[in-house]
Coordinates of C-alpha atoms in Angstrom, one line a residue:
Chain F
M1 CA 90.5 120.8 130.3
F2 CA 87.2 120.8 128.6
L3 CA 86.1 118.8 125.5
E4 CA 84.0 121.3 123.7
R5 CA 83.1 119.4 120.6
L6 CA 83.0 115.8 119.7
E7 CA 82.4 114.5 116.2
L8 CA 81.8 110.9 115.3
N9 CA 81.7 109.5 111.7
D10 CA 81.0 105.8 111.2
F11 CA 82.3 105.0 114.7
R12 CA 80.7 101.9 116.2
S13 CA 76.9 102.3 115.9
W14 CA 77.1 106.0 115.0
E15 CA 76.9 107.1 111.4
Q16 CA 77.3 110.7 112.2
L17 CA 77.1 112.6 115.4
R18 CA 78.1 116.2 116.4
L19 CA 78.1 117.1 120.0
Q20 CA 78.8 120.6 121.5
F21 CA 79.5 120.3 125.3
E22 CA 78.8 123.4 127.5
A23 CA 77.9 122.4 131.0
P24 CA 80.3 121.1 133.6
L25 CA 78.1 118.0 133.8
T26 CA 76.7 116.3 130.7
I27 CA 74.2 113.5 131.3
L28 CA 73.6 111.1 128.4
A29 CA 70.4 109.3 129.3
G30 CA 68.8 106.5 127.4
A31 CA 67.9 102.8 127.4
N32 CA 70.6 100.1 126.8
G33 CA 71.9 99.6 123.3
Q34 CA 71.4 103.2 122.1
G35 CA 75.1 103.9 121.8
K36 CA 75.7 105.9 125.0
T37 CA 78.9 104.0 126.0
N38 CA 80.1 104.3 122.4
I39 CA 80.2 108.1 122.8
L40 CA 82.4 107.7 125.9
E41 CA 84.5 105.2 124.1
A42 CA 85.1 107.7 121.4
V43 CA 86.4 110.2 124.0
L44 CA 88.7 107.5 125.4
L45 CA 90.0 106.8 121.9
L46 CA 91.0 110.5 121.5
A47 CA 92.8 110.4 124.8
Q48 CA 94.6 107.1 124.4
T49 CA 94.6 106.5 120.6
R50 CA 93.1 103.1 121.3
S51 CA 90.1 101.7 123.0
P52 CA 90.4 99.6 126.1
R53 CA 87.2 97.9 125.1
T54 CA 88.7 96.2 122.0
G55 CA 92.0 94.8 121.0
R56 CA 91.2 95.4 117.3
D57 CA 90.7 98.9 116.0
S58 CA 88.8 97.6 113.0
E59 CA 85.9 96.6 115.3
L60 CA 85.4 100.4 115.9
V61 CA 84.5 101.0 112.3
R62 CA 80.8 101.0 111.6
R63 CA 79.8 97.8 109.9
G64 CA 80.2 97.9 106.1
Q65 CA 82.2 101.1 106.2
R66 CA 85.9 101.6 105.3
E67 CA 86.8 104.3 107.8
A68 CA 85.8 105.7 111.2
V69 CA 86.8 109.2 112.2
V70 CA 86.6 110.7 115.7
R71 CA 87.5 114.3 116.2
G72 CA 87.5 116.5 119.3
E73 CA 88.1 120.1 120.1
I74 CA 89.7 120.7 123.5
R75 CA 89.9 123.9 125.5
R76 CA 92.6 124.1 128.1
Q77 CA 93.0 126.3 131.2
R78 CA 96.6 126.8 130.2
G79 CA 97.9 127.0 126.6
A80 CA 96.0 127.2 123.4
A81 CA 92.9 125.2 122.4
G82 CA 93.5 122.2 120.2
T83 CA 92.1 119.4 118.1
V84 CA 92.7 115.7 118.2
A85 CA 91.4 113.5 115.4
V86 CA 91.7 109.7 115.0
A87 CA 91.0 108.0 111.8
L88 CA 90.6 104.2 111.8
R89 CA 90.4 102.1 108.7
S90 CA 88.7 98.7 108.5
D91 CA 92.0 97.2 107.4
G92 CA 93.4 98.1 110.8
S93 CA 95.5 101.1 109.9
K94 CA 95.2 104.3 111.9
V95 CA 96.1 108.0 111.6
V96 CA 96.2 110.4 114.5
K97 CA 96.3 114.2 114.0
I98 CA 97.0 116.8 116.6
D99 CA 95.9 120.3 115.4
G100 CA 95.6 118.9 111.9
Q101 CA 99.2 117.5 111.8
P102 CA 99.6 113.8 111.6
V103 CA 101.8 112.5 114.5
R104 CA 104.7 110.2 113.6
R105 CA 104.3 108.0 116.6
L106 CA 101.0 107.3 118.3
V107 CA 102.6 108.0 121.7
D108 CA 103.1 111.6 120.7
A109 CA 99.3 112.1 120.7
V110 CA 98.9 111.1 124.3
G111 CA 98.4 114.0 126.8
A112 CA 96.5 116.2 124.3
L113 CA 93.3 115.1 126.1
A114 CA 93.4 113.4 129.4
V115 CA 90.5 111.4 130.7
V116 CA 89.6 109.2 133.6
F117 CA 87.1 106.5 132.8
F118 CA 84.9 104.9 135.5
G119 CA 82.6 102.1 134.4
P120 CA 81.3 98.8 135.7
D121 CA 84.7 97.2 135.3
E122 CA 86.3 99.8 137.4
L123 CA 83.8 99.1 140.2
R124 CA 85.4 95.7 140.3
L125 CA 88.9 97.2 140.5
V126 CA 89.4 95.7 144.0
S127 CA 87.2 92.6 143.8
G128 CA 88.1 91.6 140.2
G129 CA 91.1 89.7 138.8
P130 CA 94.6 91.2 138.4
E131 CA 93.9 92.1 134.8
T132 CA 91.4 94.8 135.9
R133 CA 94.1 96.4 138.0
R134 CA 96.8 96.1 135.3
N135 CA 94.3 97.9 132.9
Y136 CA 93.9 100.6 135.5
L137 CA 97.7 101.0 135.8
N138 CA 98.1 101.1 132.0
G139 CA 95.3 103.6 131.5
C140 CA 96.6 105.9 134.1
L141 CA 100.4 105.6 133.6
G142 CA 100.0 105.5 129.8
Q143 CA 98.5 108.9 129.8
L144 CA 101.3 110.3 132.0
S145 CA 104.3 109.0 130.2
P146 CA 105.0 108.3 126.6
R147 CA 107.9 106.2 127.7
Y148 CA 105.5 103.9 129.5
L149 CA 103.2 103.6 126.5
A150 CA 106.1 102.9 124.2
A151 CA 107.5 100.2 126.6
L152 CA 104.0 98.7 126.9
A153 CA 103.6 98.4 123.2
G154 CA 107.1 97.1 122.8
Y155 CA 106.6 94.6 125.6
R156 CA 103.3 93.3 124.1
G157 CA 105.0 92.9 120.7
V158 CA 108.0 90.9 122.1
L159 CA 105.7 88.8 124.3
R160 CA 103.5 87.7 121.3
Q161 CA 106.6 86.8 119.4
R162 CA 108.2 85.0 122.3
N163 CA 105.0 83.0 122.9
Q164 CA 104.8 82.0 119.3
L165 CA 108.4 80.9 119.5
L166 CA 107.7 78.8 122.6
R167 CA 104.7 77.2 120.8
S168 CA 106.8 76.4 117.7
A169 CA 109.4 74.7 120.0
R170 CA 106.9 71.9 120.4
E171 CA 107.3 71.0 116.7
R172 CA 111.0 71.7 116.2
P173 CA 113.6 72.5 118.8
V174 CA 114.5 76.1 119.2
G175 CA 118.2 77.1 119.7
G176 CA 119.1 78.4 123.2
D177 CA 120.6 81.5 121.6
L178 CA 117.4 82.3 119.8
L179 CA 115.3 82.0 122.9
A180 CA 117.9 84.0 124.8
A181 CA 117.6 86.9 122.3
F182 CA 113.9 87.0 122.9
D183 CA 114.6 86.9 126.7
D184 CA 116.8 90.0 126.2
G185 CA 114.1 91.8 124.3
L186 CA 111.5 91.0 126.8
A187 CA 113.6 91.9 129.8
A188 CA 114.6 95.2 128.3
Q189 CA 110.9 96.3 127.8
A190 CA 109.9 94.7 131.1
A191 CA 112.5 96.7 133.0
I192 CA 111.2 100.0 131.7
L193 CA 107.6 99.0 132.5
M194 CA 108.4 97.9 136.0
A195 CA 110.5 100.9 136.8
E196 CA 107.7 103.2 135.7
R197 CA 105.1 101.2 137.6
C198 CA 107.1 101.4 140.7
R199 CA 107.2 105.2 140.4
G200 CA 103.6 105.5 139.3
V201 CA 102.1 103.3 142.0
E202 CA 103.9 105.3 144.7
Q203 CA 102.2 108.5 143.4
L204 CA 98.8 106.8 143.0
S205 CA 99.1 105.2 146.4
R206 CA 99.6 108.5 148.2
H207 CA 96.6 110.0 146.5
A208 CA 94.5 106.9 147.0
A209 CA 95.2 107.0 150.8
T210 CA 94.1 110.6 151.1
A211 CA 91.0 110.0 148.9
H212 CA 90.0 107.0 150.9
Y213 CA 90.4 108.9 154.2
E214 CA 88.0 111.5 152.8
L215 CA 85.5 108.9 151.6
S216 CA 85.4 106.9 154.7
A217 CA 85.6 110.0 156.9
G218 CA 88.8 108.8 158.5
A219 CA 87.4 105.4 159.5
E220 CA 89.7 103.3 157.3
T221 CA 93.2 103.5 155.9
L222 CA 93.8 102.3 152.4
Q223 CA 97.2 101.0 151.4
V224 CA 98.1 100.4 147.8
T225 CA 101.3 98.8 146.8
Y226 CA 102.9 97.5 143.6
R227 CA 103.0 93.7 143.5
P228 CA 105.3 92.8 140.7
H229 CA 105.4 89.3 139.3
V230 CA 109.2 89.4 139.3
S231 CA 110.3 90.4 142.8
L232 CA 112.0 93.8 142.8
P233 CA 115.7 94.2 143.5
A234 CA 116.7 96.5 146.4
E235 CA 117.4 99.3 143.8
P236 CA 114.7 99.0 141.1
D237 CA 116.7 100.7 138.4
P238 CA 116.2 99.4 134.8
E239 CA 119.5 97.6 134.7
R240 CA 118.9 95.6 137.9
L241 CA 115.3 95.0 137.0
Q242 CA 116.5 93.6 133.7
T243 CA 118.8 91.2 135.4
A244 CA 116.1 90.1 137.8
V245 CA 113.7 89.3 134.9
L246 CA 116.4 87.4 133.1
E247 CA 117.2 85.4 136.2
Q248 CA 113.6 84.4 136.6
L249 CA 113.2 83.5 132.9
A250 CA 116.3 81.3 133.2
R251 CA 114.9 79.6 136.3
R252 CA 111.5 78.8 134.7
R253 CA 112.8 78.0 131.2
D254 CA 111.8 74.3 131.3
E255 CA 108.4 75.0 132.6
E256 CA 107.9 77.7 129.9
L257 CA 108.9 75.3 127.2
R258 CA 106.5 72.6 128.6
R259 CA 103.6 75.0 128.8
A260 CA 104.5 76.9 125.6
T261 CA 103.9 80.3 127.0
T262 CA 105.8 83.1 128.8
L263 CA 105.3 82.7 132.6
V264 CA 107.5 85.5 133.8
G265 CA 107.1 89.3 133.5
P266 CA 104.9 92.4 134.1
H267 CA 102.0 91.0 132.1
R268 CA 101.3 89.1 135.3
D269 CA 101.8 92.1 137.7
D270 CA 99.2 93.1 140.2
L271 CA 98.4 95.7 142.9
A272 CA 98.1 94.8 146.6
I273 CA 95.2 96.7 148.1
R274 CA 94.8 96.6 151.9
L275 CA 92.2 98.2 154.1
N276 CA 93.3 98.6 157.7
E277 CA 96.2 96.3 157.0
V278 CA 93.9 93.6 155.7
E279 CA 93.7 92.3 152.0
A280 CA 90.6 94.1 150.7
R281 CA 90.0 91.7 147.9
T282 CA 89.6 88.7 150.2
Y283 CA 88.4 90.2 153.4
G284 CA 86.6 93.4 152.4
S285 CA 82.8 93.7 152.1
Q286 CA 81.4 94.7 148.8
G287 CA 80.8 98.2 150.1
Q288 CA 84.4 98.5 151.3
Q289 CA 85.7 97.2 148.0
R290 CA 83.7 99.7 146.0
T291 CA 84.8 102.6 148.2
A292 CA 88.4 101.5 147.7
A293 CA 87.8 101.3 143.9
L294 CA 86.4 104.8 144.0
A295 CA 89.4 106.0 145.9
L296 CA 91.7 104.5 143.3
K297 CA 89.9 106.3 140.5
M298 CA 90.0 109.5 142.5
A299 CA 93.7 109.0 142.9
E300 CA 94.0 108.6 139.1
L301 CA 92.1 111.8 138.5
R302 CA 94.3 113.7 141.0
V303 CA 97.6 112.3 139.8
L304 CA 96.7 113.1 136.2
S305 CA 95.6 116.6 137.2
T306 CA 98.7 117.2 139.2
V307 CA 101.2 116.1 136.5
L308 CA 99.3 117.8 133.6
D309 CA 98.7 120.9 135.8
E310 CA 95.0 120.9 134.9
P311 CA 92.1 118.6 135.6
A312 CA 91.4 115.6 133.4
V313 CA 87.9 114.9 132.0
L314 CA 85.9 112.4 134.0
L315 CA 83.8 109.9 132.2
L316 CA 81.2 107.9 134.3
D317 CA 79.7 105.0 132.4
D318 CA 76.6 103.6 134.0
V319 CA 78.1 103.4 137.5
L320 CA 75.9 105.8 139.5
S321 CA 73.0 103.4 139.5
E322 CA 75.3 100.7 141.0
L323 CA 76.2 103.0 144.0
D324 CA 74.3 103.7 147.1
D325 CA 73.3 107.4 147.9
T326 CA 76.4 108.2 149.9
R327 CA 78.9 107.0 147.3
R328 CA 76.9 108.5 144.5
R329 CA 77.1 111.9 146.2
Q330 CA 80.8 111.4 146.7
V331 CA 81.3 110.6 143.0
L332 CA 79.2 113.6 141.9
A333 CA 81.2 115.8 144.2
L334 CA 84.2 115.2 141.9
I335 CA 82.6 117.7 139.5
D336 CA 84.2 120.3 141.8
E337 CA 87.7 118.8 141.1
T338 CA 87.4 118.8 137.3
D339 CA 86.2 121.1 134.5
Q340 CA 84.0 118.4 132.9
V341 CA 82.2 115.3 133.8
V342 CA 80.2 113.2 131.2
V343 CA 77.9 110.6 132.6
T344 CA 75.8 107.9 130.9
C345 CA 72.8 106.4 132.7
A346 CA 69.5 104.7 132.1
Q347 CA 67.5 106.9 134.6
T348 CA 68.2 110.5 135.8
S349 CA 66.6 110.0 139.2
G350 CA 69.9 109.5 141.0
F351 CA 71.2 113.1 140.6
D352 CA 71.0 115.6 143.4
E353 CA 69.6 119.1 142.8
R354 CA 73.1 120.8 142.9
S355 CA 74.5 118.6 140.2
L356 CA 71.3 118.8 138.0
A357 CA 71.5 122.6 138.2
R358 CA 74.9 122.5 136.5
S359 CA 74.1 119.9 133.9
S360 CA 73.0 119.5 130.4
L361 CA 70.6 116.5 130.0
W362 CA 70.7 114.8 126.7
E363 CA 68.6 111.9 125.6
V364 CA 70.1 109.2 123.5
A365 CA 67.7 107.2 121.5
G366 CA 67.1 106.0 117.9
G367 CA 70.5 107.0 116.7
A368 CA 70.3 110.6 117.8
V369 CA 71.1 112.8 120.8
V370 CA 68.5 115.3 121.8
A371 CA 69.0 118.1 124.4
R372 CA 66.3 118.0 127.0
S373 CA 67.6 120.7 129.4
S374 CA 70.7 122.8 130.1
P375 CA 71.8 124.9 133.0
Chain A
M1 CA 78.5 93.6 77.3
A2 CA 81.6 94.2 75.3
G3 CA 84.9 94.5 77.2
Y4 CA 88.6 94.8 76.3
P5 CA 89.9 92.3 73.7
R6 CA 91.3 89.3 75.5
A7 CA 95.0 90.3 75.1
V8 CA 94.3 93.7 76.7
A9 CA 92.4 92.2 79.5
R10 CA 95.3 89.8 80.2
L11 CA 97.7 92.8 80.2
V12 CA 95.5 94.7 82.7
E13 CA 95.4 91.6 84.9
A14 CA 99.1 91.1 84.8
L15 CA 99.8 94.8 85.7
E16 CA 97.3 94.7 88.6
R17 CA 99.6 92.2 90.2
L18 CA 102.3 94.8 90.6
P19 CA 102.6 96.2 94.1
G20 CA 100.8 99.5 94.6
I21 CA 98.8 99.1 91.3
G22 CA 95.0 98.9 91.5
P23 CA 92.6 98.1 88.7
K24 CA 92.3 101.7 87.6
S25 CA 96.0 102.3 87.4
A26 CA 96.4 99.0 85.6
Q27 CA 94.0 100.1 82.9
R28 CA 95.7 103.4 82.5
L29 CA 99.1 101.7 82.1
A30 CA 97.8 99.2 79.6
L31 CA 96.1 101.8 77.5
W32 CA 99.3 103.8 77.5
M33 CA 101.4 100.8 76.4
L34 CA 98.9 100.2 73.5
R35 CA 99.6 103.7 72.2
Q36 CA 103.4 103.4 72.3
P37 CA 105.6 102.5 69.3
S38 CA 106.2 98.7 69.4
E39 CA 110.0 99.2 69.8
R40 CA 109.5 101.0 73.1
V41 CA 107.2 98.3 74.5
T42 CA 109.6 95.6 73.3
A43 CA 112.5 97.3 75.1
M44 CA 110.4 97.4 78.2
A45 CA 109.5 93.8 78.1
Q46 CA 113.1 92.9 77.4
A47 CA 114.1 94.9 80.5
F48 CA 111.7 92.9 82.6
L49 CA 113.1 89.6 81.2
D50 CA 116.7 90.7 81.6
A51 CA 116.2 91.7 85.2
V52 CA 114.7 88.4 86.2
T53 CA 117.0 86.2 84.2
Q54 CA 120.3 87.9 84.7
V55 CA 120.0 89.1 88.3
H56 CA 120.3 86.7 91.2
L57 CA 121.6 87.0 94.7
C58 CA 125.3 87.5 95.5
E59 CA 126.7 84.2 96.8
V60 CA 128.7 86.1 99.5
C61 CA 126.4 88.9 100.8
G62 CA 122.9 88.2 99.4
F63 CA 122.7 91.5 97.5
F64 CA 121.7 91.6 93.8
A65 CA 124.4 90.5 91.5
E66 CA 124.8 89.8 87.8
T67 CA 127.7 87.4 88.2
D68 CA 128.5 85.1 91.2
R69 CA 129.4 88.1 93.2
C70 CA 127.8 91.6 93.5
T71 CA 129.8 94.6 92.4
I72 CA 130.4 95.6 96.1
C73 CA 131.9 92.2 97.1
A74 CA 134.0 92.1 93.9
D75 CA 135.4 95.6 94.5
P76 CA 139.0 95.1 95.8
R77 CA 139.0 98.6 97.3
R78 CA 136.4 97.7 99.9
E79 CA 137.6 96.9 103.4
A80 CA 136.9 93.2 103.8
Q81 CA 137.4 93.3 107.6
L82 CA 134.3 95.5 108.1
V83 CA 130.8 94.1 107.4
C84 CA 127.5 95.9 107.8
V85 CA 124.5 93.6 108.4
V86 CA 121.2 94.8 107.1
A87 CA 117.7 93.3 106.8
D88 CA 117.2 93.9 103.1
A89 CA 118.5 95.5 99.9
R90 CA 116.7 98.8 100.5
E91 CA 118.7 99.4 103.7
L92 CA 121.9 98.5 101.9
L93 CA 121.3 101.0 99.2
A94 CA 120.4 103.7 101.8
I95 CA 123.8 103.2 103.4
E96 CA 125.6 102.9 100.1
Q97 CA 124.1 106.3 99.0
T98 CA 126.0 108.0 101.8
G99 CA 129.2 107.2 99.9
Q100 CA 131.0 107.0 103.2
F101 CA 130.9 103.3 104.1
P102 CA 134.1 101.6 103.1
G103 CA 133.2 98.0 104.1
L104 CA 131.2 95.1 102.8
Y105 CA 127.6 94.1 103.5
H106 CA 125.5 91.1 104.6
V107 CA 121.8 91.0 103.6
L108 CA 119.8 88.9 106.1
G109 CA 116.6 88.8 104.0
G110 CA 114.4 90.0 106.9
V111 CA 114.3 90.0 110.7
L112 CA 113.3 87.3 113.2
S113 CA 109.6 87.1 113.6
P114 CA 108.1 83.8 114.9
L115 CA 104.6 85.2 114.3
D116 CA 105.4 85.3 110.6
G117 CA 107.3 82.0 110.7
I118 CA 110.7 83.7 110.2
G119 CA 113.4 82.0 112.2
P120 CA 117.2 81.9 111.7
E121 CA 116.8 79.3 109.0
E122 CA 114.7 81.6 106.9
L123 CA 117.4 84.3 107.2
S124 CA 121.0 84.1 105.9
V125 CA 122.4 83.8 109.4
A126 CA 124.4 80.6 108.7
G127 CA 126.0 82.5 105.7
L128 CA 127.0 85.3 108.0
L129 CA 128.6 82.9 110.5
D130 CA 130.5 81.2 107.7
R131 CA 131.9 84.5 106.5
V132 CA 133.0 85.4 110.1
G133 CA 134.4 81.9 110.4
G134 CA 136.7 82.7 107.5
G135 CA 138.7 84.9 109.8
T136 CA 139.1 88.2 107.8
I137 CA 136.2 90.0 109.4
G138 CA 137.1 92.1 112.4
E139 CA 133.9 94.1 113.0
T140 CA 130.2 93.5 112.2
I141 CA 127.8 96.5 112.3
L142 CA 124.3 95.4 113.0
A143 CA 122.3 98.1 111.1
L144 CA 118.8 96.8 111.9
N145 CA 115.8 99.0 112.5
P146 CA 115.3 100.0 116.1
T147 CA 112.0 98.2 116.3
P148 CA 111.3 95.3 118.8
E149 CA 111.9 92.8 115.9
G150 CA 115.1 94.6 114.9
D151 CA 116.3 94.8 118.4
T152 CA 115.7 91.1 119.0
T153 CA 117.4 90.1 115.8
A154 CA 120.4 92.3 116.8
A155 CA 120.5 90.6 120.2
Y156 CA 120.4 87.2 118.6
L157 CA 123.2 87.9 116.2
A158 CA 125.3 89.5 118.9
R159 CA 125.0 86.3 120.9
L160 CA 126.3 84.3 118.0
L161 CA 129.0 86.7 116.8
K162 CA 130.7 87.8 120.0
P163 CA 132.0 84.3 121.0
R164 CA 133.6 84.1 117.6
G165 CA 135.9 86.9 118.6
V166 CA 134.5 89.6 116.2
R167 CA 133.6 93.1 117.3
V168 CA 129.9 93.8 117.2
T169 CA 128.5 97.3 117.0
R170 CA 125.2 99.1 116.2
P171 CA 124.7 102.5 114.6
A172 CA 124.0 105.3 117.1
M173 CA 120.4 106.2 117.7
G174 CA 119.1 109.6 118.4
L175 CA 118.4 113.0 116.9
P176 CA 118.1 113.4 113.2
V177 CA 120.9 115.6 111.9
G178 CA 119.7 119.1 110.8
G179 CA 116.4 118.5 112.5
E180 CA 115.0 120.6 115.3
L181 CA 115.1 119.3 118.8
S182 CA 111.6 120.5 119.6
Y183 CA 110.2 118.5 116.7
A184 CA 111.8 115.2 117.7
D185 CA 109.2 112.7 119.0
K186 CA 109.4 112.0 122.7
V187 CA 110.7 108.5 122.6
T188 CA 113.5 109.4 120.1
L189 CA 114.5 112.4 122.3
E190 CA 114.6 110.2 125.4
R191 CA 116.8 107.6 123.6
A192 CA 119.1 110.4 122.4
L193 CA 119.5 111.8 125.9
A194 CA 120.2 108.3 127.2
G195 CA 123.0 107.9 124.6
R196 CA 124.5 111.3 125.0
Q197 CA 128.2 111.8 124.3
E198 CA 131.0 113.7 126.0
L199 CA 132.2 116.7 124.0

């Protein structure tokens, strides 16, 4: 799929921006603070209806304005071209339209545009904390399955309510039945999330192993497994998962009340990443960790492309300068696996001739994007 | 700078407090009222007063009533063994408009939401348990929204009601009647498939 046109109105630092994409590779070059990443963030917003860079949609509205609108026109290999538009108000409300029609549920907008985002945080996918890896899972599985996204939103909602309930228990006692009702709600959403993560990680793991084999020229094997916070039952179907979560919650009830927060559930999940049977986070070199991170992102791209039956758009945010020559070449080779790559960078020196020949080079400075060259 | 006379300004201010009414609409309504014959405006004012002085909540179910009991609770033809639990009066009216529900209601006054400071004490949960304790109720239908808050509230009530020997049910969830399958959103469609029924 190919994002042909992107329009930003009062989004982040941009008052008004109109971009027409043509080349397989678009390079957005410019100094820091010129709003390059905001452009990629707008594309992510179209794909996922929310930005992973903020918990509050209102932060995306340009200061002093009431509404931000991002609109994209997408060309597909199969099926008709389409448009996605997201309007965010400063009061936090949001409207998403697909082909001009407002969607009733945000999850219905997912899949119209699929993207894989690779930025500095993703480079730390292996070395960083568990949250980095959960964000990776949510970003990938959320674009694959509306069920996952609905369960994730539901889970977060119940989690917030349950944590508040546990906090309020410090002032006045909370009845056992009341807490148990929130346990039920939490376990129901948790079970769906965990079942989907089981399935999703299996797919990602296969692709990550292949990708890593390619990247390391067969020198290393990468093994990615789901490490759920609540241990999985032998048959991880939603019903048994729900029972497993409820049992754990019951076991840690006193501790939860003491610490006034939810200690059990998929909000504490992780991925185990092993290189040649050894934990990569602890024992891998920085180079090995980055190659494994790259393999995970390649796996995301390939899983999305397989399931959607056409390649997702790849967004590279300021990562090329962080990579050595070999890995930079490997990342740029992904252009061949997709229809479109959009890159932000401070300098354009890192690109090989072959990539440059297929690229549009745009300069981002002083609140404008100016075309410097095109293929 | 001259403005509205004080009485008009006060009227505009009062109207602005109504939900959904902004400053512009408030002015438009106020100017309209000033142009009406005084009997009409007096009748309206009386209607406001009557509503707030004569209407209170039914002592049994929590719906609006003009006497101790609402018209539904006072109706001897309603089946007292069947009680439909709803979050607020709007949902009661939606069900009532089907004309098909023979039982009584119980209005909770909201759903559980610790983030908004709403626990069981803020809802009429104790009232519901008292009614069930009376022994005439055989079934409670928990007609709460299929949102996380609604689901949790239903789970909570089910935990309290079941040990009291009363049947606890929830309305079926799935495809809208008369709607097209291809237009149903993905999550609804999935829930509908999970809850499929034998023909």
